[in-house]
XYZ file of C-alpha atoms in Angstrom:
693
model
C 0.000 0.000 0.000
C 1.248 3.501 -0.805
C 2.317 5.358 2.308
C 1.278 8.995 1.935
C 2.465 10.155 5.366
C 3.944 13.653 5.131
C 7.705 13.970 5.048
C 9.584 16.272 7.421
C 8.822 19.858 6.455
C 11.536 21.576 4.435
C 11.594 25.297 5.034
C 10.925 27.411 1.952
C 13.863 29.774 1.384
C 12.927 33.420 1.146
C 13.041 35.046 -2.282
C 16.481 36.490 -2.833
C 18.785 37.536 -5.607
C 21.859 36.412 -3.742
C 23.237 32.941 -2.958
C 20.797 30.557 -1.275
C 22.030 29.121 2.042
C 22.526 25.407 1.640
C 20.905 23.187 4.309
C 23.260 20.848 6.078
C 22.681 17.194 5.261
C 24.818 14.123 4.912
C 24.233 11.058 2.749
C 24.958 7.566 4.018
C 26.321 6.426 0.666
C 26.551 2.756 1.639
C 22.923 2.451 2.774
C 21.649 4.442 -0.190
C 23.673 2.238 -2.484
C 22.053 -0.831 -0.976
C 18.615 0.665 -1.612
C 19.520 1.364 -5.236
C 20.611 -2.250 -5.758
C 17.045 -3.261 -4.981
C 15.431 -6.574 -4.140
C 18.064 -8.760 -5.822
C 21.148 -6.928 -4.561
C 23.238 -10.086 -4.185
C 22.555 -11.176 -7.756
C 23.555 -7.746 -9.017
C 26.771 -7.720 -7.002
C 27.740 -11.182 -8.266
C 27.155 -10.045 -11.832
C 29.161 -6.869 -11.265
C 32.073 -8.931 -10.005
C 31.992 -10.923 -13.236
C 31.605 -7.741 -15.304
C 34.747 -6.298 -13.687
C 36.873 -9.086 -15.213
C 38.928 -7.598 -18.100
C 38.281 -10.753 -20.115
C 34.625 -9.733 -20.300
C 35.256 -6.168 -21.437
C 34.724 -4.660 -24.841
C 37.941 -3.657 -26.571
C 37.563 -0.479 -28.612
C 38.719 -0.585 -32.204
C 38.123 -4.261 -32.927
C 36.840 -5.155 -36.353
C 33.282 -6.445 -36.549
C 34.504 -10.026 -37.038
C 36.908 -9.751 -34.094
C 34.255 -8.221 -31.845
C 31.793 -10.984 -32.744
C 34.294 -13.715 -31.968
C 35.340 -12.125 -28.674
C 31.702 -11.813 -27.636
C 31.011 -15.445 -28.489
C 33.954 -16.593 -26.386
C 32.671 -14.442 -23.517
C 29.330 -16.227 -23.925
C 31.108 -19.481 -23.160
C 32.360 -17.942 -19.919
C 28.802 -16.922 -19.032
C 27.529 -20.421 -19.728
C 30.225 -21.944 -17.537
C 29.514 -19.395 -14.798
C 25.850 -20.383 -14.751
C 24.367 -17.070 -13.629
C 22.551 -16.581 -16.919
C 20.634 -19.822 -16.368
C 19.027 -18.908 -13.054
C 15.534 -18.616 -14.536
C 15.465 -22.153 -15.897
C 13.914 -25.006 -13.884
C 16.009 -26.451 -11.074
C 15.321 -29.931 -12.469
C 17.615 -29.179 -15.418
C 20.248 -27.089 -13.650
C 18.544 -23.741 -13.207
C 17.403 -22.036 -10.011
C 13.767 -21.074 -10.726
C 14.845 -17.522 -9.897
C 13.245 -15.215 -12.459
C 13.822 -11.882 -10.733
C 17.415 -12.646 -9.761
C 18.155 -13.835 -13.279
C 17.027 -10.576 -14.849
C 18.749 -8.466 -12.173
C 22.081 -10.150 -12.814
C 21.636 -10.094 -16.578
C 21.073 -6.333 -16.597
C 24.449 -5.737 -14.989
C 26.241 -7.278 -17.991
C 25.830 -3.934 -19.739
C 28.765 -2.826 -17.577
C 31.062 -5.248 -19.407
C 29.817 -4.784 -22.965
C 26.274 -4.156 -24.208
C 26.976 -6.535 -27.102
C 27.660 -9.329 -24.633
C 24.527 -8.526 -22.690
C 22.224 -8.504 -25.711
C 23.785 -11.597 -27.291
C 23.283 -13.386 -23.964
C 19.722 -12.096 -23.951
C 19.132 -13.578 -27.394
C 20.499 -16.971 -26.371
C 18.945 -17.411 -22.935
C 16.316 -14.689 -22.650
C 14.680 -15.118 -26.073
C 15.690 -18.390 -27.744
C 15.862 -20.398 -24.519
C 12.953 -18.594 -22.877
C 10.734 -19.306 -25.876
C 11.410 -23.020 -25.514
C 10.823 -22.762 -21.757
C 7.590 -20.757 -21.840
C 6.039 -21.892 -25.116
C 7.175 -25.516 -25.015
C 6.184 -28.402 -22.772
C 8.121 -30.868 -20.637
C 9.297 -32.825 -23.686
C 10.955 -29.702 -25.081
C 12.374 -28.754 -21.709
C 14.164 -32.046 -21.191
C 15.334 -32.561 -24.779
C 16.201 -29.033 -25.896
C 16.949 -26.789 -22.927
C 20.129 -28.457 -21.578
C 22.039 -27.771 -24.813
C 20.646 -24.252 -24.989
C 21.719 -23.559 -21.412
C 25.251 -24.889 -22.003
C 25.607 -23.049 -25.335
C 26.090 -26.358 -27.134
C 23.283 -25.079 -29.376
C 23.530 -21.344 -30.035
C 20.190 -20.127 -31.295
C 18.222 -17.317 -32.878
C 14.817 -15.908 -32.016
C 13.166 -15.658 -35.426
C 10.069 -13.539 -34.908
C 10.662 -10.198 -36.643
C 10.218 -9.996 -40.405
C 11.568 -7.374 -42.784
C 8.065 -6.437 -43.837
C 6.169 -6.462 -40.548
C 8.485 -5.425 -37.718
C 6.408 -4.855 -34.588
C 3.226 -6.194 -36.217
C 3.789 -9.789 -35.146
C 0.198 -10.885 -35.740
C 0.598 -10.147 -39.457
C 3.846 -12.020 -40.116
C 3.816 -13.860 -43.441
C 5.940 -16.943 -42.709
C 3.762 -20.064 -42.826
C 3.960 -23.513 -41.249
C 1.460 -25.666 -43.135
C 0.508 -29.132 -41.894
C 1.264 -31.914 -44.400
C -1.095 -34.709 -43.404
C 0.566 -37.342 -45.600
C 4.035 -36.732 -44.174
C 2.938 -35.872 -40.641
C 5.090 -32.734 -40.695
C 4.846 -28.988 -40.998
C 6.207 -27.296 -44.108
C 7.876 -23.971 -43.307
C 8.024 -21.211 -45.935
C 8.848 -17.532 -46.236
C 6.763 -16.928 -49.393
C 8.256 -13.560 -50.431
C 11.207 -11.295 -49.598
C 9.334 -9.207 -47.029
C 8.628 -12.387 -45.046
C 12.307 -13.090 -44.371
C 13.169 -13.151 -40.704
C 15.407 -10.159 -40.037
C 17.661 -8.472 -37.449
C 18.134 -11.779 -35.654
C 20.998 -12.097 -33.182
C 23.055 -15.295 -33.685
C 21.610 -15.742 -37.195
C 24.534 -14.492 -39.293
C 27.297 -16.751 -37.950
C 26.865 -18.632 -34.683
C 23.300 -19.932 -34.578
C 22.669 -23.615 -35.289
C 18.947 -23.552 -34.459
C 16.131 -21.053 -34.195
C 12.710 -20.656 -32.672
C 10.725 -19.590 -35.733
C 7.364 -17.851 -35.468
C 4.929 -18.635 -38.268
C 1.239 -18.764 -39.123
C 0.110 -22.307 -38.261
C -2.152 -23.668 -41.015
C -3.870 -27.027 -40.805
C -6.891 -28.391 -42.677
C -7.178 -25.096 -44.522
C -7.502 -23.010 -41.333
C -4.971 -20.417 -40.166
C -4.744 -20.682 -36.378
C -2.432 -17.689 -36.038
C 1.154 -17.246 -34.932
C 2.884 -20.203 -33.248
C 6.526 -21.044 -32.515
C 8.581 -23.932 -33.936
C 12.029 -25.210 -33.023
C 14.008 -25.460 -36.275
C 17.654 -26.515 -36.835
C 19.247 -24.108 -39.329
C 22.929 -25.075 -39.645
C 25.028 -28.233 -39.668
C 28.017 -28.793 -37.393
C 30.343 -27.288 -40.027
C 28.361 -24.045 -40.096
C 26.585 -24.560 -43.418
C 22.881 -23.856 -43.816
C 20.697 -26.970 -43.872
C 18.613 -27.763 -46.974
C 15.876 -25.200 -47.544
C 17.391 -22.689 -45.131
C 19.186 -19.587 -46.344
C 20.258 -16.268 -45.004
C 22.336 -13.114 -45.095
C 24.498 -11.125 -42.735
C 22.956 -7.802 -41.658
C 26.478 -6.401 -41.634
C 27.855 -3.413 -39.777
C 25.372 -1.637 -37.515
C 25.299 1.659 -35.646
C 26.215 -0.219 -32.452
C 26.219 -3.674 -30.822
C 28.611 -5.023 -33.444
C 29.637 -7.900 -31.217
C 26.305 -9.508 -32.165
C 26.014 -11.361 -35.473
C 22.627 -10.092 -36.605
C 21.336 -11.637 -39.786
C 18.379 -12.711 -41.930
C 16.873 -16.163 -42.427
C 14.528 -17.526 -45.058
C 12.913 -20.938 -45.474
C 11.803 -22.877 -48.539
C 9.816 -26.072 -47.917
C 11.691 -26.821 -44.716
C 10.240 -29.895 -43.007
C 9.537 -29.524 -39.278
C 8.514 -32.579 -37.211
C 5.191 -32.260 -35.404
C 6.990 -32.648 -32.050
C 8.971 -29.441 -32.748
C 5.869 -27.272 -32.517
C 6.213 -25.526 -29.147
C 2.751 -26.606 -28.122
C 1.968 -25.224 -24.690
C -0.792 -23.016 -26.088
C -1.668 -24.804 -29.315
C -1.161 -28.334 -30.672
C -1.860 -30.381 -33.785
C -2.813 -34.051 -33.474
C -1.563 -36.718 -35.844
C -4.752 -36.409 -37.857
C -4.192 -32.650 -38.304
C -6.743 -31.513 -35.722
C -5.822 -28.285 -33.939
C -6.486 -27.891 -30.214
C -5.718 -25.177 -27.687
C -6.426 -24.564 -23.997
C -7.298 -20.987 -25.012
C -10.307 -20.833 -27.303
C -10.009 -17.166 -28.313
C -7.382 -16.694 -31.086
C -6.707 -13.123 -29.970
C -6.277 -14.020 -26.320
C -4.105 -16.986 -27.285
C -1.823 -14.745 -29.358
C -1.354 -12.186 -26.598
C -0.834 -14.914 -23.993
C 1.977 -16.436 -26.051
C 3.672 -13.098 -26.599
C 3.162 -12.149 -22.954
C 5.370 -15.039 -21.854
C 8.268 -13.302 -23.601
C 7.907 -9.965 -21.800
C 11.210 -10.370 -19.974
C 13.071 -8.768 -22.877
C 11.297 -5.481 -22.219
C 11.820 -5.887 -18.487
C 15.568 -6.247 -18.909
C 15.850 -3.361 -21.383
C 14.183 -1.073 -18.852
C 16.785 -2.020 -16.239
C 19.730 -1.977 -18.628
C 18.880 1.453 -20.005
C 18.586 2.797 -16.462
C 22.010 1.356 -15.619
C 23.528 2.981 -18.707
C 22.071 6.340 -17.653
C 23.542 5.875 -14.180
C 26.981 5.086 -15.618
C 26.896 8.070 -17.965
C 25.925 10.412 -15.137
C 28.556 8.967 -12.809
C 31.229 9.687 -15.407
C 29.949 13.178 -16.248
C 29.342 14.338 -12.672
C 32.682 12.974 -11.460
C 34.424 14.787 -14.285
C 32.374 17.944 -13.694
C 33.453 17.931 -10.053
C 37.133 17.910 -11.075
C 37.441 19.740 -14.381
C 38.027 23.488 -14.050
C 37.293 26.168 -16.648
C 37.271 29.996 -16.566
C 38.121 32.297 -13.653
C 34.639 33.566 -12.857
C 35.086 34.403 -9.155
C 38.861 34.502 -8.777
C 41.826 36.053 -10.518
C 43.697 32.761 -10.388
C 41.536 29.760 -9.524
C 39.306 28.428 -12.296
C 35.787 27.242 -11.494
C 34.796 23.591 -11.213
C 32.340 22.870 -14.041
C 29.658 21.552 -11.701
C 29.605 24.910 -9.884
C 28.091 26.538 -12.963
C 24.304 26.666 -12.766
C 23.809 25.555 -16.359
C 26.014 22.522 -15.822
C 23.969 21.590 -12.744
C 20.705 22.048 -14.670
C 21.966 19.748 -17.424
C 22.883 16.851 -15.175
C 21.134 16.905 -11.797
C 17.516 16.743 -13.064
C 18.517 13.789 -15.226
C 20.011 12.214 -12.119
C 16.636 12.620 -10.391
C 14.911 10.831 -13.279
C 17.482 8.028 -13.170
C 16.787 7.522 -9.461
C 13.048 7.397 -10.183
C 13.619 4.827 -12.918
C 15.861 2.736 -10.676
C 13.200 2.426 -7.994
C 10.411 1.918 -10.538
C 12.371 -0.846 -12.206
C 12.801 -2.749 -8.962
C 9.048 -2.600 -8.339
C 8.549 -3.747 -11.923
C 10.966 -6.637 -11.419
C 9.139 -7.711 -8.254
C 5.925 -7.853 -10.267
C 7.664 -9.815 -13.031
C 9.064 -12.352 -10.568
C 5.679 -12.793 -8.900
C 4.026 -13.598 -12.234
C 6.715 -15.885 -13.613
C 7.260 -17.731 -10.330
C 3.528 -18.411 -10.180
C 2.936 -16.459 -6.948
C 0.418 -14.144 -8.638
C -0.032 -15.587 -12.104
C -3.538 -14.728 -13.261
C -4.644 -13.353 -16.625
C -5.061 -9.954 -15.001
C -1.578 -10.089 -13.486
C -0.048 -10.923 -16.860
C -1.959 -8.107 -18.543
C -0.783 -5.719 -15.853
C 2.809 -6.863 -16.325
C 2.608 -6.350 -20.092
C 1.158 -2.868 -19.537
C 3.971 -2.005 -17.125
C 6.586 -3.244 -19.584
C 5.053 -1.242 -22.410
C 4.870 1.875 -20.218
C 8.316 1.839 -18.592
C 10.616 0.508 -21.318
C 9.982 3.487 -23.647
C 10.640 6.055 -20.917
C 13.890 4.500 -19.704
C 15.338 3.855 -23.169
C 14.541 7.359 -24.422
C 15.946 8.781 -21.198
C 19.154 6.789 -21.652
C 19.813 8.243 -25.099
C 19.040 11.764 -23.903
C 21.162 11.386 -20.762
C 24.160 9.841 -22.505
C 24.120 12.589 -25.126
C 23.927 15.314 -22.474
C 26.650 13.597 -20.436
C 28.849 13.437 -23.524
C 28.379 17.146 -24.219
C 28.920 18.024 -20.566
C 32.335 16.358 -20.781
C 33.316 18.340 -23.875
C 35.854 16.803 -26.207
C 36.926 14.341 -23.522
C 33.439 12.856 -23.612
C 33.842 12.167 -27.312
C 36.868 9.944 -26.789
C 36.053 6.246 -26.968
C 38.195 5.598 -23.897
C 35.624 7.438 -21.783
C 32.794 5.022 -22.653
C 29.927 7.479 -23.156
C 29.864 7.498 -26.964
C 30.100 3.718 -27.109
C 27.201 3.313 -24.698
C 25.168 5.851 -26.694
C 25.739 3.946 -29.948
C 24.944 0.568 -28.437
C 21.760 1.736 -26.726
C 20.374 3.519 -29.774
C 18.557 0.392 -30.916
C 16.925 -0.093 -27.500
C 14.178 2.378 -28.459
C 12.993 0.071 -31.257
C 14.275 -3.264 -29.933
C 11.668 -5.538 -28.283
C 8.950 -3.246 -29.599
C 9.113 0.261 -31.038
C 8.576 2.703 -28.183
C 5.725 4.533 -29.881
C 3.950 1.257 -30.644
C 4.359 0.123 -27.038
C 2.862 3.347 -25.701
C -0.150 2.829 -27.947
C -0.646 -0.548 -26.277
C -0.597 1.185 -22.903
C -3.124 3.759 -24.066
C -5.446 1.046 -25.348
C -5.291 -0.640 -21.950
C -6.106 2.633 -20.208
C -9.026 3.194 -22.576
C -10.256 -0.360 -22.038
C -10.246 0.138 -18.274
C -11.996 3.463 -18.720
C -14.681 2.134 -21.066
C -15.379 -0.884 -18.854
C -16.440 1.511 -16.126
C -18.179 4.153 -18.213
C -19.552 2.208 -21.177
C -23.095 3.320 -20.326
C -22.301 6.526 -18.462
C -23.955 9.809 -19.379
C -22.068 12.996 -20.153
C -22.325 14.218 -16.575
C -20.745 11.053 -15.222
C -17.928 11.332 -17.723
C -17.277 14.929 -16.737
C -17.011 13.856 -13.106
C -14.710 10.965 -14.001
C -12.376 9.944 -11.196
C -10.572 6.614 -11.390
C -11.490 4.488 -8.392
C -8.520 2.220 -8.044
C -7.090 1.871 -4.551
C -3.537 2.959 -3.872
C -2.379 -0.555 -3.112
C -3.072 -1.431 -6.768
C 0.022 0.495 -7.773
C 1.660 -2.452 -9.478
C -1.355 -4.687 -9.930
C -3.530 -2.426 -12.056
C -3.068 0.374 -14.520
C -1.586 2.654 -11.876
C -4.257 5.363 -11.973
C -5.035 6.862 -8.606
C -8.052 8.146 -6.725
C -8.330 11.898 -6.236
C -10.046 13.490 -3.276
C -11.620 16.124 -5.524
C -13.300 16.079 -8.914
C -11.282 17.414 -11.787
C -13.277 20.640 -11.798
C -12.695 21.223 -8.080
C -9.010 20.429 -8.373
C -8.517 22.800 -11.261
C -9.957 25.723 -9.360
C -7.886 25.262 -6.190
C -5.138 27.840 -5.655
C -1.659 26.381 -5.305
C 1.450 27.982 -3.910
C 4.917 26.883 -4.848
C 5.307 25.583 -1.298
C 2.279 23.359 -1.753
C 3.649 22.056 -5.045
C 6.463 20.458 -3.043
C 3.981 18.380 -1.051
C 3.737 14.733 -2.020
C -0.047 14.640 -2.235
C -0.231 17.788 -4.359
C 2.314 16.390 -6.830
C 0.360 13.120 -6.894
C -2.853 14.978 -7.646
C -1.309 17.048 -10.425
C 0.326 14.063 -12.107
C -2.722 11.817 -11.710
C -5.115 14.501 -12.873
C -3.190 14.872 -16.102
C -3.429 11.150 -16.891
C -7.115 10.997 -16.026
C -8.033 14.075 -18.026
C -6.108 12.905 -21.077
C -7.633 9.416 -21.004
C -11.166 10.720 -20.546
C -10.664 13.218 -23.376
C -9.515 10.509 -25.774
C -12.347 8.248 -24.706
C -14.874 10.983 -25.403
C -13.338 11.624 -28.811
C -13.553 7.921 -29.695
C -16.937 7.307 -28.113
C -18.857 7.029 -31.397
C -16.249 4.927 -33.204
C -18.406 1.784 -33.040
C -21.136 3.509 -35.032
C -18.790 4.366 -37.897
C -17.633 2.323 -40.860
C -14.291 0.550 -40.545
C -12.592 3.195 -42.665
C -14.115 6.076 -40.721
C -13.375 4.435 -37.369
C -9.749 3.899 -38.373
C -9.442 7.542 -39.389
C -10.955 8.671 -36.086
C -8.594 6.437 -34.129
C -5.634 7.714 -36.140
C -6.598 11.305 -35.325
C -6.108 10.512 -31.625
C -2.832 8.598 -31.961
C -0.573 11.368 -30.699
C -2.848 12.083 -27.731
C -2.864 8.373 -26.870
C 0.920 8.212 -26.829
C 1.170 11.298 -24.643
C -1.395 9.903 -22.191
C 0.532 6.634 -21.971
C 3.773 8.519 -21.408
C 2.131 10.498 -18.594
C 0.933 7.212 -17.090
C 4.476 5.805 -17.131
C 5.839 8.966 -15.510
C 3.224 8.649 -12.773
C 4.306 5.061 -12.104
C 7.930 6.156 -11.788
C 6.984 8.988 -9.447
C 4.967 6.609 -7.229
C 7.906 4.230 -6.948
C 10.251 7.065 -6.044
C 7.768 8.224 -3.386
C 7.661 4.797 -1.774
C 11.458 4.566 -1.895
C 11.831 7.849 0.012
C 9.484 6.561 2.692
C 11.711 3.504 3.194
C 14.861 5.548 3.906
C 15.551 5.729 7.637
C 18.778 7.746 7.837
C 17.663 11.392 8.345
C 20.383 13.035 6.262
C 19.978 10.607 3.378
C 16.204 10.950 3.503
C 16.497 14.743 3.401
C 18.687 14.779 0.287
C 16.755 12.063 -1.539
C 13.525 13.947 -0.698
C 14.930 16.965 -2.530
C 15.813 14.711 -5.458
C 12.279 13.300 -5.402
C 10.819 16.814 -5.410
C 13.084 17.708 -8.305
C 11.746 14.761 -10.296
C 8.114 15.566 -9.531
C 8.411 19.284 -10.228
C 10.491 18.475 -13.300
C 7.575 16.487 -14.720
C 5.258 19.409 -14.033
C 7.718 21.827 -15.649
C 8.055 19.573 -18.703
C 4.294 19.660 -19.192
C 3.655 23.242 -18.066
C 1.801 24.058 -21.269
C -0.767 21.362 -20.458
C -1.253 22.593 -16.893
C -1.633 26.174 -18.115
C -4.021 25.332 -20.964
C -6.216 23.244 -18.663
C -6.203 25.822 -15.880
C -4.424 23.668 -13.313
C -1.730 26.291 -12.688
C -1.742 30.048 -13.089
C 1.065 31.707 -15.084
C 2.549 32.953 -11.812
C 2.539 29.476 -10.282
C 4.013 28.040 -13.464
C 6.848 30.542 -13.334
C 7.459 29.638 -9.702
C 7.887 25.954 -10.622
C 10.997 26.641 -12.690
C 12.372 29.036 -10.098
C 11.996 26.460 -7.350
C 13.599 23.766 -9.489
C 16.647 26.009 -9.762
C 16.738 26.229 -5.966
C 16.471 22.470 -5.589
C 19.297 21.955 -8.062
C 21.450 24.358 -6.043
C 20.643 22.446 -2.850
C 21.558 19.160 -4.458
C 24.802 20.282 -6.045
C 26.975 19.589 -2.930
C 25.548 16.056 -2.804
C 25.822 15.214 -6.496
C 28.995 13.155 -6.120
C 27.568 11.112 -3.250
C 24.378 10.510 -5.227
C 26.281 9.012 -8.175
C 28.772 7.197 -5.947
C 25.775 5.426 -4.409
C 25.223 3.639 -7.722
C 28.251 1.611 -6.689
C 30.219 1.523 -9.930
C 33.898 0.826 -9.414
C 36.698 1.962 -11.766
C 36.702 -1.506 -13.371
C 33.015 -1.001 -14.185
C 33.212 2.550 -15.555
C 36.586 2.245 -17.300
C 36.506 5.970 -18.126
C 39.769 7.838 -17.755
C 38.029 11.121 -16.936
C 36.263 9.489 -13.987
C 39.382 7.791 -12.631
C 40.825 10.748 -10.721
C 43.272 11.580 -13.505
C 41.533 14.903 -14.170
C 41.813 15.899 -10.513
C 45.547 15.161 -10.638
C 45.939 17.348 -13.731
C 44.075 20.206 -12.092
C 46.091 19.909 -8.874
C 49.307 19.947 -10.890
C 48.216 23.092 -12.751
C 47.151 24.908 -9.586
C 50.379 23.958 -7.795
C 52.397 25.320 -10.709
C 50.551 28.649 -10.590
C 50.913 28.802 -6.789
C 54.676 28.245 -7.040
C 54.980 31.046 -9.574
C 53.028 33.383 -7.313
C 55.117 32.480 -4.260
C 58.356 33.016 -6.143
C 57.167 36.289 -7.660
C 57.800 35.022 -11.188
C 54.258 35.274 -12.468
C 54.259 37.361 -15.671
C 52.276 40.595 -15.455
C 49.110 40.533 -17.586
C 49.161 43.110 -20.369
C 45.678 44.388 -19.510
C 46.797 45.317 -15.980
C 49.612 47.439 -17.464
C 47.121 49.139 -19.735
C 44.891 49.903 -16.763
C 47.808 51.520 -14.876
C 48.721 53.719 -17.829
C 45.106 54.842 -18.083
């Protein structure tokens, strides 16, 4: 249940044009670091120890072929280590630990994102498909070799022509009654399976998704286990493919294309947990609805989105650790002294660039741990109902876009904040930025995912107000209890109607209060969802063409509503995390960071709050002014806040975050001090000019 108890009051500083006195507070870095590690701290620490091994690190400047081979050899180390197999059943050497498996896997981004994603393809997609879509026969006969890497495999779902539209893929698996086999075909070029990790070089088998056709009926998308290469690396009869070649990042992964021409697949190689074909060609399924069956099958593979959310958050944390450490050491310009140059992080603009992004990264870290708890509960069977799985899919579709977009934005800003040094490959930021670029379209295009979230929000809305009159819609307030935070859509109850809330005067001091921020953020989601629902209310009465056009006219609003929903979820997680902190000094500083995140969301969407009358222009102006004050308060604690992420030099591997910059600055300042002491400092020309004048 969400604890909404008020936090200790923070005095509002008086308006002033001079420096703002900084409150005294101290962070317990060790305890905060433990909180940031989350529920599976031990799994993360074990993975970080492995990621610190130089043998697991990316080497800059390798050719694509060399990088691929190094990554594959590192995969062998992972297989021997066993951590990547924690989610598999204990009966075949796993640990039945779904949350711990993902937590440890996410930390591999520290070593090399290529290694992490290639491992994700092998064990999180290829192996997980066999685990979750197959039955005991497949588990005992196929999984051991997948777990040991004896059979490297590809996850052949995406097609060149359909991308995120999995339901419309064109590959077919047609039942041949006479032979008792399926016949697999990619009937045209757009049906080729594309962008598949392990497909270009290393994969010897694949889980192939195809339209299952038997007795003239298409039963929709199903998965088949298909060998694709012989022991000598040659394609098997009927199988062909191409190398995707050099990419914008992740070049340690051998992405490629596959196509199939009359490839025979034994009936037993249909992964038949949710759909089976008898020897006489009769199709059966425990799920009668084709649509529900399709989404159930895809829902079992949600862990890819879960891990991308965590990995992107970790990349943001690393980028900020590098940039803030460097900004605390690098000096530039003598703004307040004739001799000493200013530390970059003492400049307000530098603080504004990095510290608000740090607040968002903290919010995402706490939200991801809550998300991972939900994931583990579903996949362990503790709370595995249809509703729980739908909620998990909605969470994945809401959070993964926000964290992956934030990672690209944060890494770019961190790179710029480090100047030319940030552009050097040795300082990691550019490499991380390149490798994470694909995360925004990997495992579902972010904009498509947010549309799925919006549809879920609209479904929940319409189920309550399907027969409501206009007055009821105008008074719409979502009635989900607070303890449904990670079991439902995440919408919250307000104590006022929207109309009442909009007319209530707010001071900047009140905007710092947890409940006021909750109301503002929740109100925005509710108002946006109800507005879209009203706009689409008559869609059922229209022709298919007209209804599609109406829906398309609301697409942007749907995406923005879903984004607001995801931001609300992150804010709620951050709020709960603050309440769990017991050390007073740490709680004080993290409370400021929490306020910065909440007010930052309001500032980002100020136009909405102004247009809808939720804030006056004066209040809106005060939001930005108070954010500046919060950033100033947090500046002395910035280093502790990034140190709490717990990344060691072997994890960051960035020269500018190693202390080398501080040594250079100390050397320069000592040199100038010696000149001054000896009286050998040259006289500046401008001072001579001033004397003559």
